Short mmCIF file of C-alpha atoms in Angstrom, two decimals:
data_model
loop_
_atom_site.label_atom_id
_atom_site.label_comp_id
_atom_site.label_asym_id
_atom_site.label_seq_id
_atom_site.Cartn_x
_atom_site.Cartn_y
_atom_site.Cartn_z
CA UNK A 108 -3.17 -6.51 -8.84
CA UNK A 109 -3.34 -8.36 -5.61
CA UNK A 110 -1.99 -6.01 -2.87
CA UNK A 111 -1.03 -9.04 -0.89
CA UNK A 112 1.29 -10.48 -3.54
CA UNK A 113 3.28 -7.11 -4.00
CA UNK A 114 3.54 -6.19 -0.49
CA UNK A 115 4.74 -9.77 0.49
CA UNK A 116 7.36 -9.67 -2.71
CA UNK A 117 8.65 -6.28 -1.27
CA UNK A 118 8.75 -7.33 2.56
CA UNK A 119 10.56 -10.54 1.39
CA UNK A 120 13.30 -8.40 -0.28
CA UNK A 121 13.30 -6.35 3.07
CA UNK A 122 11.53 -3.18 1.63
CA UNK A 123 9.14 -2.28 4.42
CA UNK A 124 5.50 -1.55 3.70
CA UNK A 125 2.65 -0.20 5.67
CA UNK A 126 -1.06 -0.41 4.67
CA UNK A 127 -2.69 3.05 4.55
CA UNK A 128 -4.85 3.76 7.68
CA UNK A 129 -7.18 5.85 6.21
CA UNK A 130 -9.08 5.19 3.06
CA UNK A 131 -12.73 4.96 4.04
CA UNK A 132 -12.41 5.74 7.70
CA UNK A 133 -16.20 5.21 8.37
CA UNK A 134 -15.54 1.57 7.76
CA UNK A 135 -12.76 1.26 10.90
CA UNK A 136 -14.07 -0.25 13.96
CA UNK A 137 -13.45 2.68 16.10
CA UNK A 138 -15.56 4.92 13.91
CA UNK A 139 -18.79 2.73 13.57
CA UNK A 140 -20.95 4.01 16.28
CA UNK A 141 -19.98 7.66 15.99
CA UNK A 142 -22.10 10.30 14.59
CA UNK A 143 -21.00 11.10 11.10
CA UNK A 144 -22.35 12.62 7.91
CA UNK A 145 -21.52 11.07 4.73
CA UNK A 146 -21.65 12.15 1.26
CA UNK A 147 -21.87 9.38 -1.41
CA UNK A 148 -20.99 5.58 -1.55
CA UNK A 149 -17.33 6.46 -0.80
CA UNK A 150 -16.32 3.84 -3.47
CA UNK A 151 -12.80 5.79 -4.05
CA UNK A 152 -12.38 5.59 -0.26
CA UNK A 153 -12.86 1.69 -0.33
CA UNK A 154 -10.39 1.48 -3.15
CA UNK A 155 -7.58 3.25 -1.27
CA UNK A 156 -8.42 1.35 1.80
CA UNK A 157 -8.17 -1.92 -0.26
CA UNK A 158 -5.55 -1.73 -2.73
CA UNK A 159 -2.93 0.81 -1.55
CA UNK A 160 0.01 0.78 0.79
CA UNK A 161 3.21 2.73 1.58
CA UNK A 162 6.93 1.88 1.08
CA UNK A 163 9.45 2.95 3.76
CA UNK A 164 11.42 6.01 2.61
CA UNK A 165 13.66 8.51 4.59
CA UNK A 166 16.07 11.44 3.62
CA UNK A 167 19.13 9.13 3.90
CA UNK A 168 18.25 6.57 1.22
CA UNK A 169 21.14 6.65 -1.48
CA UNK A 170 20.79 6.27 -5.41
CA UNK A 171 21.94 2.72 -4.77
CA UNK A 172 19.07 1.88 -2.36
CA UNK A 173 16.44 3.59 -4.53
CA UNK A 174 17.90 1.68 -7.59
CA UNK A 175 17.31 -1.50 -5.58
CA UNK A 176 13.85 -0.75 -4.65
CA UNK A 177 13.23 -0.06 -8.62
CA UNK A 178 14.56 -3.07 -9.34
CA UNK A 179 12.61 -5.21 -7.03
CA UNK A 180 9.58 -3.57 -8.17
CA UNK A 181 10.37 -4.29 -11.96
CA UNK A 182 10.97 -7.88 -10.86
CA UNK A 183 7.47 -8.20 -9.49
CA UNK A 184 5.81 -6.80 -12.53
CA UNK A 185 7.96 -8.93 -14.71
CA UNK A 186 6.72 -11.97 -12.74
CA UNK A 187 3.22 -10.74 -12.56
CA UNK A 188 2.70 -10.44 -16.36
CA UNK A 189 3.60 -14.12 -17.08
#
């Protein structure tokens, strides 16, 4: 799955997205020269940093709005299978 493709699809449908800042925090430029202790290769953290994102949500979303979000996701995955 290409995160960029699904994020573009959602944004084109006016569903806001945000990339995950965290993930492998030791790869962020601001942390490169900070003393740290690292356990393992952090490969799972790399996956989170590279492949995940958030969609915008808030308590005022209606059932109709949520149905729209689900339909946009379904539309993406239907098209991605072809």
